[in-house]
Coordinates of C-alpha atoms in Angstrom, one line a residue:
M1 CA 83.0 77.7 113.1
R2 CA 83.8 75.3 110.9
Y3 CA 81.1 75.7 107.2
Q4 CA 80.3 72.2 104.9
F5 CA 78.7 72.2 101.3
D6 CA 79.3 69.5 98.5
D7 CA 81.9 67.7 99.5
F8 CA 84.0 70.4 101.8
E9 CA 85.0 71.2 104.8
F10 CA 86.2 74.0 105.9
D11 CA 87.1 75.5 108.9
S12 CA 87.4 79.0 109.3
T13 CA 89.8 79.5 112.5
D14 CA 92.4 77.7 111.9
L15 CA 91.2 78.3 108.0
I16 CA 92.1 74.4 107.0
L17 CA 90.3 73.5 103.3
H18 CA 89.5 69.4 103.0
R19 CA 87.8 67.9 99.9
A20 CA 86.5 64.4 101.2
G21 CA 88.1 63.8 104.9
E22 CA 91.8 64.6 103.0
A23 CA 93.3 68.1 102.9
L24 CA 93.4 70.8 100.8
A25 CA 95.9 73.0 99.5
I26 CA 94.8 76.2 99.8
R27 CA 97.1 79.9 100.1
H28 CA 96.2 82.1 103.0
N29 CA 95.0 84.7 101.8
E30 CA 93.1 82.2 99.6
A31 CA 91.4 81.6 102.9
K32 CA 90.6 84.4 104.6
L33 CA 88.7 85.5 101.4
L34 CA 86.6 82.2 101.3
A35 CA 86.1 82.5 105.1
L36 CA 84.5 85.5 104.7
L37 CA 82.6 85.1 101.8
L38 CA 80.9 82.4 103.7
E39 CA 80.7 84.1 106.8
N40 CA 78.8 86.5 104.5
T41 CA 76.5 84.3 102.2
H42 CA 73.0 86.3 102.7
R43 CA 74.8 89.8 101.0
V44 CA 76.8 91.2 98.6
L45 CA 80.9 92.4 99.6
S46 CA 82.2 95.0 98.2
K47 CA 86.0 94.5 96.7
E48 CA 87.3 98.1 99.5
E49 CA 85.9 95.8 102.6
I50 CA 87.6 92.5 100.6
L51 CA 90.9 94.5 100.8
N52 CA 90.1 95.8 103.9
E53 CA 89.4 92.6 105.6
V54 CA 91.5 90.3 104.2
W55 CA 95.2 92.3 103.7
Q56 CA 94.3 94.9 106.3
G57 CA 95.9 98.0 105.2
K58 CA 98.0 96.5 103.2
V59 CA 99.2 98.1 100.5
V60 CA 98.0 95.5 97.1
S61 CA 96.2 96.3 93.3
D62 CA 92.1 95.4 93.2
Q63 CA 93.9 92.7 91.5
A64 CA 94.8 90.8 94.3
V65 CA 91.2 89.9 94.5
F66 CA 90.1 89.0 91.4
Q67 CA 92.7 87.2 91.2
N68 CA 92.6 85.1 94.6
I69 CA 88.1 85.2 93.4
S70 CA 89.9 83.5 90.1
H71 CA 91.6 80.9 92.5
L72 CA 88.7 80.4 94.4
R73 CA 86.1 80.1 91.5
A74 CA 89.8 76.8 89.7
L75 CA 89.1 74.9 93.3
F76 CA 85.2 75.5 93.7
G77 CA 83.8 76.2 90.0
N78 CA 82.4 79.1 88.6
D79 CA 79.8 79.0 90.0
A80 CA 80.3 79.8 93.8
I81 CA 81.2 82.6 93.4
K82 CA 78.9 85.3 92.0
T83 CA 80.3 88.7 90.4
Y84 CA 78.0 91.5 90.6
A85 CA 78.5 93.5 88.8
K86 CA 79.8 97.7 89.8
R87 CA 78.7 96.3 93.8
G88 CA 80.9 92.6 94.3
Y89 CA 81.0 89.0 95.2
Q90 CA 78.6 86.9 96.5
W91 CA 79.5 82.8 97.3
Q92 CA 77.1 81.2 96.0
R93 CA 76.5 76.7 97.0
P94 CA 73.9 75.7 99.5
V95 CA 76.0 76.2 103.1
N96 CA 75.2 73.2 106.3
E97 CA 74.8 75.5 109.5
P98 CA 77.8 76.0 111.1
V99 CA 79.6 74.1 113.6
T100 CA 81.2 75.0 116.6
G101 CA 82.2 71.6 118.4
P102 CA 84.3 69.6 118.2
K103 CA 83.5 66.2 116.1
S104 CA 82.7 63.0 117.3
E105 CA 83.6 60.5 114.5
L106 CA 87.0 59.1 115.6
S107 CA 87.8 58.2 111.7
D108 CA 88.1 61.7 111.0
I109 CA 90.8 62.0 113.4
Q110 CA 93.2 60.0 111.2
G111 CA 95.3 61.8 108.0
K112 CA 93.5 64.9 109.0
P113 CA 96.1 68.0 109.8
V114 CA 97.6 68.3 113.4
A115 CA 95.0 70.2 114.8
T116 CA 92.5 68.7 114.2
S117 CA 93.8 65.1 115.3
V118 CA 94.7 66.7 118.5
A119 CA 91.2 68.5 119.0
A120 CA 90.1 65.0 118.4
A121 CA 93.4 63.2 120.4
T122 CA 92.7 65.9 123.8
W123 CA 89.0 65.6 123.7
M124 CA 88.4 61.4 123.5
H125 CA 91.8 61.0 125.7
R126 CA 92.8 63.3 128.5
S127 CA 92.9 61.8 131.3
E128 CA 96.3 59.6 129.7
I129 CA 99.3 61.9 129.8
K130 CA 100.3 59.7 126.9
W131 CA 98.3 61.4 125.1
L132 CA 98.3 65.1 125.6
G133 CA 102.5 64.8 125.6
I134 CA 101.5 63.6 121.6
S135 CA 99.2 66.7 121.3
L136 CA 101.6 68.5 122.3
C137 CA 104.2 67.7 119.6
C138 CA 101.3 67.7 117.7
L139 CA 100.7 71.4 118.3
L140 CA 104.4 72.0 117.8
V141 CA 104.0 70.7 114.7
L142 CA 101.3 72.9 114.3
V143 CA 102.5 75.9 114.5
A144 CA 106.1 75.1 112.0
V145 CA 103.0 73.8 109.5
V146 CA 101.4 77.2 109.9
F147 CA 104.9 79.6 109.3
I148 CA 105.8 77.7 106.6
S149 CA 102.3 78.4 104.4
Q150 CA 102.9 81.9 105.1
S151 CA 105.9 81.7 104.2
D152 CA 105.7 83.3 100.2
E153 CA 108.6 81.8 98.6
P154 CA 110.3 78.4 100.3
E155 CA 113.9 78.7 100.9
Q156 CA 116.4 77.6 97.4
A157 CA 119.6 76.8 97.0
S158 CA 121.8 78.7 95.9
F159 CA 121.4 81.5 92.1
T160 CA 123.6 80.2 89.5
L161 CA 124.2 82.2 87.0
T162 CA 126.5 82.2 83.6
Y163 CA 127.6 86.3 83.6
L164 CA 129.4 87.3 80.2
P165 CA 132.5 89.8 79.2
F166 CA 131.4 92.8 80.7
E167 CA 131.4 96.1 77.7
G168 CA 132.8 98.8 78.5
A169 CA 135.2 97.5 81.1
G170 CA 138.5 95.8 81.5
P171 CA 137.5 92.2 83.1
E172 CA 139.5 92.6 85.7
K173 CA 138.0 94.8 87.2
W174 CA 134.5 92.8 87.1
Q175 CA 135.6 89.3 88.0
L176 CA 132.3 88.8 89.9
Q177 CA 132.3 86.3 93.0
D178 CA 130.8 83.8 94.8
T179 CA 128.7 84.7 97.2
T180 CA 126.4 83.7 99.9
G181 CA 122.8 82.4 97.9
L182 CA 125.1 83.4 94.9
D183 CA 127.3 81.2 92.2
F184 CA 128.6 82.8 89.6
T185 CA 130.6 81.2 86.5
P186 CA 132.3 82.8 83.7
L187 CA 131.7 82.3 80.2
S188 CA 134.5 84.2 78.2
T189 CA 133.2 81.9 74.2
L190 CA 129.9 84.3 73.6
S191 CA 129.9 87.7 73.8
A192 CA 127.3 89.7 75.7
A193 CA 126.3 92.6 72.0
H194 CA 126.0 88.9 69.8
F195 CA 124.3 87.4 72.5
R196 CA 122.0 90.1 72.8
T197 CA 121.6 90.8 68.8
S198 CA 120.8 87.0 68.8
Q199 CA 119.2 86.0 72.0
E200 CA 116.1 84.9 69.9
L201 CA 118.8 82.0 68.6
V202 CA 120.9 81.6 70.9
Y203 CA 119.1 81.2 74.2
P204 CA 117.3 78.3 72.8
E205 CA 120.4 76.7 72.4
V206 CA 122.5 77.4 76.1
A207 CA 119.3 77.4 78.1
A208 CA 119.7 74.1 79.4
Q209 CA 122.6 74.2 80.9
H210 CA 122.9 78.4 81.2
P211 CA 119.1 78.9 82.1
F212 CA 120.2 81.8 84.2
I213 CA 123.3 84.4 81.8
L214 CA 123.9 88.1 83.0
T215 CA 124.9 90.5 80.9
A216 CA 126.4 94.8 81.6
S217 CA 127.7 97.5 80.4
V218 CA 130.0 99.7 83.0
R219 CA 130.9 103.2 81.5
Y220 CA 133.0 105.7 84.5
V221 CA 131.8 109.3 84.5
D222 CA 133.1 112.1 86.3
A223 CA 134.7 109.5 89.3
L224 CA 131.7 107.1 89.3
W225 CA 131.5 103.4 87.9
Y226 CA 128.3 103.6 85.9
L227 CA 126.7 99.6 85.9
T228 CA 124.0 99.1 83.3
F229 CA 122.5 95.3 83.4
W230 CA 120.1 92.4 81.4
L231 CA 119.3 88.9 83.2
K232 CA 118.1 86.8 80.6
G233 CA 116.3 83.2 82.3
P234 CA 113.7 81.5 81.0
A235 CA 110.4 83.4 81.9
G236 CA 111.7 86.8 81.0
Q237 CA 114.9 89.2 81.4
W238 CA 115.5 91.5 84.0
Q239 CA 117.7 94.7 84.2
G240 CA 118.0 97.0 85.9
V241 CA 120.8 99.8 86.8
L242 CA 123.4 100.5 89.7
H243 CA 126.7 102.9 91.0
G244 CA 129.1 104.0 93.1
E245 CA 132.6 105.2 93.9
T246 CA 135.1 101.6 93.1
P247 CA 133.8 98.6 91.5
E248 CA 133.7 96.8 93.8
A249 CA 131.0 98.9 95.9
V250 CA 129.2 98.7 92.0
R251 CA 129.7 94.2 92.7
Q252 CA 128.4 94.6 96.0
Q253 CA 125.5 95.7 95.0
L254 CA 125.2 93.5 92.3
Y255 CA 125.6 90.7 94.5
H256 CA 122.9 92.3 97.2
H257 CA 120.4 93.6 94.9
L258 CA 120.4 89.7 92.9
T259 CA 119.6 87.7 96.7
Q260 CA 116.6 89.1 96.6
P261 CA 114.1 85.7 96.0
V262 CA 111.4 88.5 93.3
V263 CA 113.8 88.0 90.8
R264 CA 114.3 84.6 91.1
S265 CA 111.3 83.9 90.9
L266 CA 110.1 86.4 88.2
L267 CA 112.5 84.5 85.9
Q268 CA 112.3 81.3 86.6
N269 CA 108.6 80.6 86.2
P270 CA 105.8 82.4 83.9
H271 CA 103.7 85.0 86.3
S272 CA 100.1 86.4 85.7
P273 CA 99.7 89.9 86.4
D274 CA 98.4 90.3 89.0
L275 CA 101.2 87.5 90.5
K276 CA 103.6 90.0 89.8
L277 CA 102.5 93.5 90.6
A278 CA 102.0 91.2 94.2
M279 CA 105.2 90.0 94.5
L280 CA 106.8 93.1 93.9
T281 CA 105.0 95.0 96.1
Q282 CA 105.9 92.5 99.0
A283 CA 109.7 93.0 97.7
H284 CA 109.7 96.1 97.8
Q285 CA 108.0 96.0 100.9
S286 CA 110.4 94.4 102.7
A287 CA 113.8 95.9 100.0
P288 CA 112.0 99.8 100.5
Q289 CA 115.2 101.1 99.4
D290 CA 116.0 98.4 95.9
L291 CA 115.5 101.6 94.1
I292 CA 115.7 98.9 91.0
L293 CA 112.3 96.7 92.7
L294 CA 110.3 100.3 93.3
G295 CA 111.5 100.7 89.0
A296 CA 109.5 97.2 88.4
L297 CA 107.0 97.9 90.5
V298 CA 106.2 101.3 89.2
N299 CA 106.4 98.8 85.4
A300 CA 103.8 96.9 86.6
Y301 CA 101.1 98.9 87.9
L302 CA 101.8 100.0 84.1
D303 CA 101.5 96.6 82.7
V304 CA 97.7 96.1 84.9
R305 CA 97.2 100.2 84.4
E306 CA 96.8 100.9 87.2
L307 CA 98.1 104.8 86.4
E308 CA 97.4 106.5 90.4
K309 CA 98.9 104.0 92.0
A310 CA 102.5 104.0 89.5
M311 CA 102.4 107.6 89.5
A312 CA 102.7 107.2 93.6
M313 CA 105.8 104.2 93.1
A314 CA 107.7 106.8 90.7
E315 CA 107.3 109.6 92.3
K316 CA 108.2 108.3 95.8
L317 CA 110.5 106.3 93.1
A318 CA 111.8 109.9 92.9
V319 CA 111.6 111.6 95.9
L320 CA 114.0 108.3 96.7
A321 CA 116.4 108.8 94.2
K322 CA 117.1 112.4 94.8
A323 CA 117.9 111.8 98.6
Q324 CA 120.4 108.9 97.4
T325 CA 121.9 111.4 94.4
N326 CA 121.3 108.8 92.2
S327 CA 120.7 111.0 88.6
Q328 CA 120.0 107.0 86.8
Q329 CA 117.1 106.1 88.9
L330 CA 115.1 110.3 88.8
G331 CA 116.5 110.3 84.7
R332 CA 113.8 107.1 85.5
A333 CA 111.2 107.9 87.2
L334 CA 110.7 111.3 85.8
A335 CA 110.4 109.1 82.4
Y336 CA 108.0 107.3 83.9
Q337 CA 106.2 109.8 85.1
G338 CA 106.3 111.0 81.7
E339 CA 105.1 108.0 80.4
I340 CA 101.6 107.8 82.6
L341 CA 101.5 111.8 81.6
S342 CA 101.4 109.9 78.4
R343 CA 99.2 107.9 79.1
K344 CA 96.2 110.1 80.4
N345 CA 96.5 112.6 77.6
L346 CA 98.3 115.0 80.0
V347 CA 100.6 115.6 76.2
D348 CA 102.4 119.4 77.7
L349 CA 103.3 117.8 81.6
S350 CA 104.2 114.5 79.8
L351 CA 107.0 116.5 77.4
V352 CA 107.8 118.7 80.7
R353 CA 108.8 115.4 82.5
L354 CA 110.2 113.7 79.6
D355 CA 112.5 117.2 79.8
A356 CA 113.6 116.7 83.0
A357 CA 114.5 113.2 82.4
L358 CA 116.4 114.0 80.0
E359 CA 118.3 116.1 81.6
A360 CA 118.8 114.6 84.6
L361 CA 120.4 111.1 82.6
A362 CA 122.4 113.1 80.6
I363 CA 124.6 114.4 84.2
S364 CA 125.3 110.0 84.4
Q365 CA 126.3 110.3 80.0
D366 CA 123.8 107.7 80.5
L367 CA 122.7 107.1 76.1
R368 CA 120.2 104.4 76.4
A369 CA 118.4 105.2 78.5
Q370 CA 118.3 108.8 76.6
A371 CA 117.3 107.5 73.6
D372 CA 114.6 106.0 75.4
V373 CA 113.3 109.5 76.4
W374 CA 113.2 110.7 73.1
H375 CA 111.7 107.8 71.5
S376 CA 108.8 108.5 73.5
R377 CA 108.8 112.2 72.8
S378 CA 108.4 111.0 69.5
W379 CA 104.5 109.6 70.8
L380 CA 103.7 112.5 72.4
H381 CA 104.8 115.4 69.4
H382 CA 102.5 112.8 67.0
L383 CA 99.2 113.5 69.4
Q384 CA 100.9 117.2 68.8
R385 CA 100.7 116.9 65.1
D386 CA 103.8 118.1 64.1
Y387 CA 105.8 115.5 62.3
E388 CA 109.0 117.6 62.0
Q389 CA 109.8 117.3 65.6
V390 CA 108.0 113.2 65.8
K391 CA 111.1 112.5 63.0
A392 CA 113.8 114.9 64.6
S393 CA 113.1 113.1 67.8
L394 CA 113.3 109.4 66.5
L395 CA 116.8 110.3 64.5
H396 CA 118.8 111.2 67.6
S397 CA 117.6 108.5 70.1
A398 CA 118.4 106.1 67.0
Q399 CA 121.8 108.8 67.5
L400 CA 122.7 108.2 70.7
A401 CA 121.4 104.7 70.5
Q402 CA 124.7 103.7 67.8
Q403 CA 126.5 106.3 70.1
S404 CA 125.8 103.5 73.4
Q405 CA 126.8 100.4 70.5
D406 CA 122.9 98.9 71.5
I407 CA 121.2 97.7 68.0
A408 CA 118.8 96.9 68.4
R409 CA 117.7 100.3 70.0
E410 CA 119.0 101.7 66.9
L411 CA 117.0 99.4 64.4
D412 CA 113.5 100.0 66.2
A413 CA 113.8 104.1 66.1
L414 CA 114.2 103.6 62.5
T415 CA 111.4 101.5 62.2
Y416 CA 108.6 102.9 64.5
L417 CA 109.9 106.0 62.1
S418 CA 109.1 103.4 59.0
I419 CA 106.1 103.8 60.9
M420 CA 105.3 107.6 61.6
A421 CA 106.3 108.3 57.9
S422 CA 102.9 105.9 57.3
K423 CA 100.9 107.3 59.8
N424 CA 101.3 111.1 59.2
Q425 CA 101.1 110.6 55.2
Q426 CA 104.6 110.5 54.8
D427 CA 105.0 108.4 51.6
N428 CA 109.0 108.4 50.9
D429 CA 110.4 108.9 54.2
K430 CA 108.2 105.6 55.2
Y431 CA 110.3 103.6 52.4
L432 CA 113.7 105.6 53.5
Y433 CA 113.7 105.2 57.1
L434 CA 113.1 101.1 56.5
R435 CA 115.5 100.9 54.2
Q436 CA 118.0 102.2 55.6
A437 CA 117.0 100.1 58.8
E438 CA 117.9 97.2 56.5
E439 CA 120.9 98.6 55.1
K440 CA 121.9 99.0 59.0
M441 CA 120.8 95.2 59.5
R442 CA 123.4 93.4 56.5
H443 CA 126.2 95.9 57.8
Y444 CA 125.7 94.6 62.1
A445 CA 125.2 91.5 59.9
L446 CA 122.8 90.3 61.7
P447 CA 120.2 86.8 62.3
I448 CA 117.9 86.4 59.8
Y449 CA 114.7 87.3 61.5
H450 CA 115.4 90.6 62.6
F451 CA 114.9 91.2 58.5
A452 CA 111.4 89.8 59.0
K453 CA 111.1 93.3 60.0
V454 CA 111.2 94.3 56.8
P455 CA 108.5 92.4 54.8
F456 CA 106.1 92.8 57.6
H457 CA 106.6 96.5 57.6
Y458 CA 105.1 96.4 53.8
A459 CA 102.0 94.3 54.6
I460 CA 101.4 96.8 57.3
F461 CA 101.2 99.3 54.1
A462 CA 99.9 97.3 52.0
E463 CA 95.6 97.8 52.1
K464 CA 93.8 95.3 51.5
P465 CA 94.2 92.0 52.4
A466 CA 95.4 89.7 49.1
D467 CA 98.1 92.7 48.9
K468 CA 99.3 91.5 52.6
E469 CA 99.2 88.1 52.5
P470 CA 102.6 87.5 50.5
H471 CA 104.3 89.9 52.6
Y472 CA 102.9 87.9 56.0
R473 CA 104.9 84.7 54.3
Q474 CA 108.1 86.2 54.3
V475 CA 107.8 86.8 57.8
L476 CA 107.5 84.0 58.1
E477 CA 110.2 82.2 55.9
Y478 CA 112.6 84.8 57.9
T479 CA 111.1 83.6 61.1
A480 CA 111.3 79.6 59.9
L481 CA 113.4 78.8 62.8
T482 CA 112.5 82.0 65.5
P483 CA 108.4 80.9 65.3
N484 CA 107.9 83.1 68.4
H485 CA 108.8 86.0 67.9
W486 CA 106.5 88.4 67.6
V487 CA 106.8 89.7 64.1
A488 CA 106.1 85.9 63.2
Q489 CA 103.1 85.4 66.1
S490 CA 101.5 89.0 64.4
S491 CA 101.7 87.2 60.9
R492 CA 100.5 83.9 61.4
K493 CA 97.2 85.2 62.8
S494 CA 96.6 88.4 60.6
L495 CA 97.3 85.5 57.8
V496 CA 95.1 82.5 59.8
R497 CA 92.7 85.1 60.0
Y498 CA 92.6 86.3 56.6
Y499 CA 92.4 82.1 55.3
L500 CA 89.3 81.7 58.4
S501 CA 87.6 84.9 56.1
E502 CA 88.2 83.5 52.7
A503 CA 87.1 79.8 53.6
R504 CA 90.5 79.0 52.6
Y505 CA 90.0 76.7 55.8
D506 CA 93.5 73.8 54.5
E507 CA 95.9 77.0 54.9
A508 CA 94.7 77.9 57.5
K509 CA 95.7 75.0 59.8
S510 CA 98.5 74.6 57.6
L511 CA 98.8 77.1 59.2
I512 CA 98.3 76.7 63.2
D513 CA 100.0 72.9 62.5
S514 CA 102.7 74.8 62.1
V515 CA 103.5 76.0 65.7
S516 CA 103.7 73.4 69.0
Q517 CA 104.5 75.9 71.9
D518 CA 101.9 75.6 74.4
N519 CA 101.1 80.2 74.6
A520 CA 98.8 82.3 74.6
E521 CA 99.5 83.9 70.6
N522 CA 99.7 79.9 69.5
A523 CA 96.6 78.7 71.9
Y524 CA 94.6 81.3 70.2
L525 CA 94.8 80.2 66.2
A526 CA 93.1 77.1 67.7
V527 CA 90.0 79.0 69.2
M528 CA 89.7 81.2 65.7
Y529 CA 89.7 78.4 63.4
A530 CA 87.4 76.2 66.1
A531 CA 85.4 79.5 65.9
A532 CA 84.9 79.0 62.2
A533 CA 85.1 75.8 61.2
Q534 CA 85.1 73.1 64.4
T535 CA 81.5 73.0 66.6
Q536 CA 81.1 74.4 70.3
A537 CA 81.9 71.3 72.0
E538 CA 85.4 70.9 70.5
L539 CA 85.7 74.5 69.4
L540 CA 85.1 75.1 73.7
P541 CA 88.0 73.8 75.8
L542 CA 90.2 75.8 73.6
A543 CA 89.0 79.1 74.5
L544 CA 88.8 78.3 77.5
R545 CA 93.2 76.4 77.8
A546 CA 92.8 79.5 75.9
F547 CA 91.5 82.5 78.7
E548 CA 93.8 79.9 81.0
L549 CA 96.9 81.4 78.8
A550 CA 95.7 84.7 78.4
Q551 CA 95.6 85.2 82.4
L552 CA 99.2 83.2 82.6
S553 CA 101.5 85.5 80.0
G554 CA 99.1 88.6 80.8
D555 CA 98.2 89.1 76.9
R556 CA 94.8 91.5 78.2
R557 CA 94.0 91.3 74.1
I558 CA 93.7 87.7 73.7
G559 CA 91.6 87.6 77.2
L560 CA 89.4 89.5 76.2
D561 CA 88.7 88.4 72.2
V562 CA 88.3 84.7 74.2
A563 CA 85.7 86.2 76.7
L564 CA 83.6 87.4 74.9
L565 CA 83.5 84.8 72.6
L566 CA 83.0 82.8 75.7
C567 CA 79.9 85.0 76.4
Q568 CA 78.1 84.9 73.0
M569 CA 78.2 80.4 74.4
P570 CA 74.6 78.9 75.2
V571 CA 73.4 78.5 78.0
E572 CA 73.8 75.0 77.8
S573 CA 77.2 75.1 77.6
G574 CA 77.8 75.4 81.4
V575 CA 80.1 78.9 80.7
N576 CA 80.1 80.7 83.9
S577 CA 79.1 83.6 80.9
D578 CA 79.4 86.5 84.3
F579 CA 82.4 85.4 84.6
Y580 CA 83.6 86.5 81.3
A581 CA 81.2 89.5 81.5
H582 CA 83.3 90.9 84.6
Y583 CA 86.5 90.4 82.8
I584 CA 85.3 92.5 80.0
S585 CA 84.0 95.0 82.7
E586 CA 87.4 94.9 84.0
H587 CA 89.9 95.6 81.3
A588 CA 88.1 96.1 78.7
T589 CA 90.1 99.7 76.5
P590 CA 87.8 101.4 74.1
D591 CA 90.0 100.7 71.0
W592 CA 89.0 97.7 71.9
R593 CA 85.5 97.8 72.5
T594 CA 85.7 100.4 69.7
Q595 CA 86.4 96.8 67.5
N596 CA 84.3 95.2 68.8
E597 CA 80.9 98.2 69.5
A598 CA 78.4 95.5 67.5
Q599 CA 79.2 92.3 68.9
L600 CA 79.1 93.9 72.6
L601 CA 75.8 95.6 71.5
A602 CA 74.6 92.6 70.7
L603 CA 75.6 91.0 74.6
N604 CA 74.6 93.8 75.9
L605 CA 77.9 94.8 77.5
T606 CA 78.1 98.3 75.4
S607 CA 78.5 99.9 78.8
V608 CA 81.4 98.0 79.4
G609 CA 85.4 98.6 80.0
V610 CA 88.2 101.2 81.3
E611 CA 89.7 104.4 80.2

């Protein structure tokens, strides 16, 4: 069938889309979804039906539907597909009567995809053998094009990585050799420990020459070698754990894992959480025994709050880890389960899983992972209102991190203990452990941006906005060279909000102009300013851009804040408020709903939200 709407034409048989006679690129699943919508313009299609028809039994998140709907809206306009809350989606644009026969215009053959050219040429010149030969050649080309278009990853050149000397073992045992698809370059002038504690400053300086930097820590326990590695790239960080009887066996595992295309893809370019989930799902299906990929898939489900699916994958990870006698991955699987149960407020069950995780991790003496588990336990004890256990858990976490020489984890435990002390009205402790963290920063001679956490915590402790201002200002001074560090972004947002509430527009504008990177946080600052001090015409493009960046980065809170703002735009602005109301319905958390209760009530959106 060929469907015509506006200036588009879509062939639902060959899944080929044209606009004004020109072929347009469209992903295979998007084309299948478009065909389904056009074939059912008379009714609403549920998520379940779309999943069954388009993905046909493959295990994918419900978010895959939302992601593909969003891509089609970007192509045809937000009003092309309407969302019906709790029901599904329906095509809205007028569609001409579908055409089943071949095209009659000779001019349409030129510049069209090969399938159309073949059909028209064969129809008009059956008697000419030369055209038959051309048609056969074109058909072969079409097959090749379709095969390539359905491939998820294009063929890439070798993955070039820079690696720093591994910690905990002699360098002669851990030299990495180039393999098919991997090129390794050693960099001995930079230590792994210094890189990890100074990454915010060091990586931007070396990224142009060394975009992918591998660091690792090695230990030898009970006749087995254990490797923990981190890989830093332009779009984020990847990490994993491996073990084997010899360094060579561990290296071979590392080589095999790093050749997985998804590792490079996720590190090279930013992806939305939904797309990342889809990529990891496919990667896991291609390499089901790779436990690092499976652990990353659990995290991806947690990022999109798919707790049931995250638990299913965590259980699978535990089963495979037991089968492979892999205590490191078993401990991580149990820790994931504890995290999921904690999010469900099942405190006692979560503690049982975390205790089991500690037992498994003790076998391989994985001190870093044990420190993380003790950190997680502290929140559960906080929910039980047992501050002494909170304190004991975090101090033990800091001790384990110190033993493993993980400075960042050690400081995180101490600063978090300061926050927990504040939450539990323990005024002496909240200052005591913050001072201890500051003293350790000096002892370790850390870059100044680490010290920004100290005034940041003092700002949290202050009760009045005016009293918080000087502390936030000090944070920005300490992070002048690292303006995108999370404490800088949070402090800048708090100051902008405070200045706008006080009508100090020039100071707010100055803060916004001081940052230039195009990311969700900075875009949202411009939205806040425009909402307070500019016209709606100036606000709309800024809000749309901030929402787009929030989707790409996975920042749900900014996405929700901007969506709520867009829902309040007047009808004449052309904003598809149904789309943004549905986004709120899909992603609003109870905390966010509570904070925005008045605005949601005014918009009659009080019933939306997810737990």
